[in-house]
Tab-separated table of C-alpha atoms in Angstrom:
chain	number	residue	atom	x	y	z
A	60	UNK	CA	-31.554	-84.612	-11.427
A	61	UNK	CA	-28.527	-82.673	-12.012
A	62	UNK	CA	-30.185	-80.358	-13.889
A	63	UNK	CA	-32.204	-79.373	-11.179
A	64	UNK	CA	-29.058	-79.252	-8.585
A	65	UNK	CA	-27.114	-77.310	-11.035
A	66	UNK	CA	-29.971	-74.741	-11.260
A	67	UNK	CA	-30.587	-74.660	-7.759
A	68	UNK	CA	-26.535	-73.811	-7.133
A	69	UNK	CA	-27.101	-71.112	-9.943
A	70	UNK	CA	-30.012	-69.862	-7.639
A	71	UNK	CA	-27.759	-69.633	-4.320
A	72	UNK	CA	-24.852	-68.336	-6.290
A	73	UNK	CA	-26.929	-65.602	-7.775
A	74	UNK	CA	-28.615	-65.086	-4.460
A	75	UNK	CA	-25.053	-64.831	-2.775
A	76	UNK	CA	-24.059	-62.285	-5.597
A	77	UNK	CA	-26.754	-60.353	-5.551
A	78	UNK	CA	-26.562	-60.060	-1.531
A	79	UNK	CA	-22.549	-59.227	-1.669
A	80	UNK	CA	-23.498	-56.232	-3.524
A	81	UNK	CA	-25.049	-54.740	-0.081
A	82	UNK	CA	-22.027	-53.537	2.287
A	83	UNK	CA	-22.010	-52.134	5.864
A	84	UNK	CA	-20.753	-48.971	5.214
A	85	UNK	CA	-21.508	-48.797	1.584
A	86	UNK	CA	-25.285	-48.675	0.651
A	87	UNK	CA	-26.333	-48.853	4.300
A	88	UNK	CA	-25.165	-48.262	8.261
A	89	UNK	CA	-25.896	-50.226	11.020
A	90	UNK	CA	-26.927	-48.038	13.369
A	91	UNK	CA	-24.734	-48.145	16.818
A	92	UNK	CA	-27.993	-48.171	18.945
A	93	UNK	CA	-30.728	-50.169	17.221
A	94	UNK	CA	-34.018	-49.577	18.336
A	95	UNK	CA	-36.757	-51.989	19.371
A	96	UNK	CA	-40.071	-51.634	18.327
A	97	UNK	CA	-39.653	-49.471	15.091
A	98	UNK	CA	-41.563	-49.889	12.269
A	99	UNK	CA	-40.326	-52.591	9.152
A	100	UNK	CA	-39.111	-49.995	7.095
A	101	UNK	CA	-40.011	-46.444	8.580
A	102	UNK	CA	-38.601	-43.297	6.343
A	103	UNK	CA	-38.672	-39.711	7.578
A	104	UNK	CA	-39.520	-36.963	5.423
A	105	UNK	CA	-40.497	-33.044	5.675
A	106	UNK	CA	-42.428	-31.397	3.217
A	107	UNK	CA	-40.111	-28.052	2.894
A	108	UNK	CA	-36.902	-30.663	2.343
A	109	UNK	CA	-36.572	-30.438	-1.724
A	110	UNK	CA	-34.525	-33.808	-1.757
A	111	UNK	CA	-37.891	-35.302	-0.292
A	112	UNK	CA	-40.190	-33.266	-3.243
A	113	UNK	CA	-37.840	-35.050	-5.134
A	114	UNK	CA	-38.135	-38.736	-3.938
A	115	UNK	CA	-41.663	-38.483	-3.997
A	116	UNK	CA	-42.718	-36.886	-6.522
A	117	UNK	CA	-40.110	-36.766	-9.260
A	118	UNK	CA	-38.720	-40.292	-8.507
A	119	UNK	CA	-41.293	-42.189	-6.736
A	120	UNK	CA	-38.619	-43.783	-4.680
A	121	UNK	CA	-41.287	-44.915	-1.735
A	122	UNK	CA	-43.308	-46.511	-4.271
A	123	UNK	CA	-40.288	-48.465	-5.755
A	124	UNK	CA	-39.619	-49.698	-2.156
A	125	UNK	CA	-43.313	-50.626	-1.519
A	126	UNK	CA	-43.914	-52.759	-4.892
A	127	UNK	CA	-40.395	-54.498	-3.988
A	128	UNK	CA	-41.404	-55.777	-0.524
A	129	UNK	CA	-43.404	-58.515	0.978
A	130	UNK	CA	-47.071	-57.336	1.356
A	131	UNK	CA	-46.846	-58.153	4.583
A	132	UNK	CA	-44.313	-55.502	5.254
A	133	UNK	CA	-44.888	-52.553	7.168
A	134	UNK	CA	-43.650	-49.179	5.931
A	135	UNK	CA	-44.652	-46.321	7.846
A	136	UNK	CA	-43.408	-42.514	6.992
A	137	UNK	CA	-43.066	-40.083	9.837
A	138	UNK	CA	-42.106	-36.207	8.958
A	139	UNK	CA	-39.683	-34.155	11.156
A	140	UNK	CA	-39.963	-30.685	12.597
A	141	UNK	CA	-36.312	-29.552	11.746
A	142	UNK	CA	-37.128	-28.153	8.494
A	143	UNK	CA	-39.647	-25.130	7.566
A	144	UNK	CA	-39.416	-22.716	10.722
A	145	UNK	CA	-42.387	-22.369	13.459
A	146	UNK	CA	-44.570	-24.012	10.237
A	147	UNK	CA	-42.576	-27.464	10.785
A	148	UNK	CA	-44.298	-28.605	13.542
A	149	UNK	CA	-47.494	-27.369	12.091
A	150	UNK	CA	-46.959	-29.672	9.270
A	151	UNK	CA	-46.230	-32.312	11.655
A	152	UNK	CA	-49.184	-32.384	13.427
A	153	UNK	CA	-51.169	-32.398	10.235
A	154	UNK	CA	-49.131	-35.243	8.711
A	155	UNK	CA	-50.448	-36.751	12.196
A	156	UNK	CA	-54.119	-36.188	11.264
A	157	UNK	CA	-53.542	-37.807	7.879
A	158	UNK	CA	-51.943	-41.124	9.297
A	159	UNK	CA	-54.942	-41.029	12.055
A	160	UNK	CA	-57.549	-40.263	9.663
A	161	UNK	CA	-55.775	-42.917	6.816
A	162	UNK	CA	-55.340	-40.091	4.043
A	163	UNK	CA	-51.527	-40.181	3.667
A	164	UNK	CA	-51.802	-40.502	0.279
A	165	UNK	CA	-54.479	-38.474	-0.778
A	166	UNK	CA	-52.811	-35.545	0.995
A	167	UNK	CA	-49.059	-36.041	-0.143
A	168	UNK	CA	-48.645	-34.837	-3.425
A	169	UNK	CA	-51.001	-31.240	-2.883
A	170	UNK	CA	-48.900	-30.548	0.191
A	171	UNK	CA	-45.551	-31.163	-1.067
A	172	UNK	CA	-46.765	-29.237	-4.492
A	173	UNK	CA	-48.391	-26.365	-2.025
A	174	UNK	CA	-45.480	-25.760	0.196
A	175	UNK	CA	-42.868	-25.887	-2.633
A	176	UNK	CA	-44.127	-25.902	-5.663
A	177	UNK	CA	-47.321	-23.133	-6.014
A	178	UNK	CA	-46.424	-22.445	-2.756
A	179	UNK	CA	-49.810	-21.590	-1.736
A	180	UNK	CA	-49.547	-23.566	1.508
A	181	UNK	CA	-47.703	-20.946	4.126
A	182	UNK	CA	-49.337	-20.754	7.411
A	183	UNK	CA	-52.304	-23.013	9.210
A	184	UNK	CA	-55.240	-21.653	7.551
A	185	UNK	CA	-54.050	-22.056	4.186
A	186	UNK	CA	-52.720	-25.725	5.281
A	187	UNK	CA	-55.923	-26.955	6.357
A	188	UNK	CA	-57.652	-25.734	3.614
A	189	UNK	CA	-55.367	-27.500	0.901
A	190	UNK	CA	-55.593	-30.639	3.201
A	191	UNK	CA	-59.174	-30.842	3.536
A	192	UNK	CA	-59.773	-30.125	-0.136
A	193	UNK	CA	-57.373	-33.221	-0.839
A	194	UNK	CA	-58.377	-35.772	1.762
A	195	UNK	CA	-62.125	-34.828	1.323
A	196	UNK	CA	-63.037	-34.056	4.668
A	197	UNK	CA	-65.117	-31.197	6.422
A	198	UNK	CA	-63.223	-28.755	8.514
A	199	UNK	CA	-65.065	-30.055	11.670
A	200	UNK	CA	-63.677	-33.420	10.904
A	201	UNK	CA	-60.208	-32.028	10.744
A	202	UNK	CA	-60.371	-30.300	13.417
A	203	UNK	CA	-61.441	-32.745	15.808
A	204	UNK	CA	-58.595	-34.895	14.386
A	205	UNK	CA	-56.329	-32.118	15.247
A	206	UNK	CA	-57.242	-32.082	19.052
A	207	UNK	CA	-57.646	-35.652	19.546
A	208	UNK	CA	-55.611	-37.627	21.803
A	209	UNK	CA	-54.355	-40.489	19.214
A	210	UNK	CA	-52.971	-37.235	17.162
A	211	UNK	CA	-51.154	-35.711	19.639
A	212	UNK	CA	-49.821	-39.468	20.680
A	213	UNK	CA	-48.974	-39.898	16.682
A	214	UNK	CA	-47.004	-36.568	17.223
A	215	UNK	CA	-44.962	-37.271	20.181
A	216	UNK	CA	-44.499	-41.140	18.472
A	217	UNK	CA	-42.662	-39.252	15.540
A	218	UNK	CA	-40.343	-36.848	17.651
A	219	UNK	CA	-39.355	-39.602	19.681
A	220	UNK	CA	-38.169	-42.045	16.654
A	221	UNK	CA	-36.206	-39.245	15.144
A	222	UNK	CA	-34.188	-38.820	18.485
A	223	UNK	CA	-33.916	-42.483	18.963
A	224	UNK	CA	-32.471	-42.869	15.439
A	225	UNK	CA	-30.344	-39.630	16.285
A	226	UNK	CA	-32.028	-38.509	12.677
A	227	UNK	CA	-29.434	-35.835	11.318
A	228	UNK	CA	-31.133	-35.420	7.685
A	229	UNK	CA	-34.066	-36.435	5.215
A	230	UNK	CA	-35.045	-38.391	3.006
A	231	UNK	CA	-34.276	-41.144	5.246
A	232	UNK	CA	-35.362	-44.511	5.766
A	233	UNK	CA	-34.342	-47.204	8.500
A	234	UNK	CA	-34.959	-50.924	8.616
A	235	UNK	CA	-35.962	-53.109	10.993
A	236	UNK	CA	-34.848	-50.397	13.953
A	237	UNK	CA	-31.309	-51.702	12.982
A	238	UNK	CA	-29.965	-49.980	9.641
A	239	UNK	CA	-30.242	-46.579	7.499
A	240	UNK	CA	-30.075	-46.570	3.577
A	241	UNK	CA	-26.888	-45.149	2.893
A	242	UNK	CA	-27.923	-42.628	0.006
A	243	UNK	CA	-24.936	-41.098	-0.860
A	244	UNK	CA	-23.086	-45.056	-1.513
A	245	UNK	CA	-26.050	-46.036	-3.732
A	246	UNK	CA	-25.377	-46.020	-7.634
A	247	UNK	CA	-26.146	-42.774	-9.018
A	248	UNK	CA	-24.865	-43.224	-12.832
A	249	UNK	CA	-28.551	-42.881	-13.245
A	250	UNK	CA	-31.731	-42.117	-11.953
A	251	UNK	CA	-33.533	-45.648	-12.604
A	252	UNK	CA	-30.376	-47.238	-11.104
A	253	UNK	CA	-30.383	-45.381	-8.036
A	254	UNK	CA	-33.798	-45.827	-7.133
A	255	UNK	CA	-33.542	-50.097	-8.275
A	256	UNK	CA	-31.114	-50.321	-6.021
A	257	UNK	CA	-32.524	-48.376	-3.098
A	258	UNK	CA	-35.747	-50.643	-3.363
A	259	UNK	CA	-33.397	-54.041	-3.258
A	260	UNK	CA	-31.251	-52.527	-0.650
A	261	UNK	CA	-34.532	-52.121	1.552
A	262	UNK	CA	-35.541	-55.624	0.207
A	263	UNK	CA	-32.698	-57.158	1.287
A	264	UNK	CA	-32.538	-55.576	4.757
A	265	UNK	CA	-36.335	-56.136	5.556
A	266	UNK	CA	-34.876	-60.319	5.359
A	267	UNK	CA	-31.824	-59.606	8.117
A	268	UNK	CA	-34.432	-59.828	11.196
């Protein structure tokens, strides 16, 4: 019996450890004006930000955050139309037709590599074209995606959580409506530690309801 309370105080004291490690301030902010109704874990992105090329598709931060969290958790990504020009809300509103149409990942890694990488993608034509080729769609279905009303409501539903966060940069990612990861207070002596502890960070947030 007291081998079993001993190793359930080594739990909670590991727990309690673990969970000190996480400070207001330090790997995270409370935001001053939490928001009601926001996704579980909702992180905003923009294909022309090279920080975001670089969480996706060097790092794979969003997938370290996914495989660390309840499968019950909802994580949602919404991309902002601060970055890239006129073509930033252009981008937006297809990003819209990929979470409509349920192609968000198909589409993700040829955009980001078009717009930044081969830089092929560079106006609307050559957008749809690279989407359509990824998502495996006809250009009729696209377009009628484009125009539809639960697009245009998926557009207005991702301007309106950026202001309500008062979003100032990306890669970001908030939690619960109530907290933003902190990047620059995360633990950057390397690459695989940074992105452990951004996924436990988000972990450990998703549990303060």
């Amino acid at each position: 019996m007291k081998k079993i309370w001993f190793a359930l105080v080594g739990l909670v004291l590991a727990f309690s450890a673990s969970a000190a490690q996480f400070t207001d301030g330090q790997q995270y902010v409370s935001l001053q004006k939490p928001v009601a109704g926001e996704p579980q874990v909702l992180e905003f992105f923009s294909f022309f930000c090279p920080h975001c090329y670089q969480f996706e598709r060097v790092y794979h931060v969003g997938d370290a955050v996914k495989k660390n969290l309840p499968a019950d958790t909802k994580v949602t990504k919404y991309h902002v139309d601060f970055l890239g020009g006129d073509f930033g809300p252009v981008v937006t509103h297809a990003w819209a037709v990929a979470m409509a149409l349920g192609v968000e990942d198909k589409v993700t890694a040829p955009l980001f590599d078009g717009i930044q990488k081969t830089q092929t993608i560079t106006d609307p034509d050559s957008l749809k074209s690279a989407f359509i080729n990824a998502a495996g769609i006809s250009a009729q279905e696209y377009d009628a995606a484009w125009n539809s009303f639960a697009v245009k409501a998926l557009v207005a539903q991702q301007q309106k959580a950026a202001a309500d966060v008062d979003l100032r940069g990306v890669p970001a990612m908030f939690v619960n409506g109530k907290y933003m990861i902190n990047n620059g207070g995360l633990d950057t002596s390397s690459m695989d530690n940074f992105v452990a502890e951004y996924a436990n960070v988000v972990k450990f947030l998703v549990s303060q309801k």
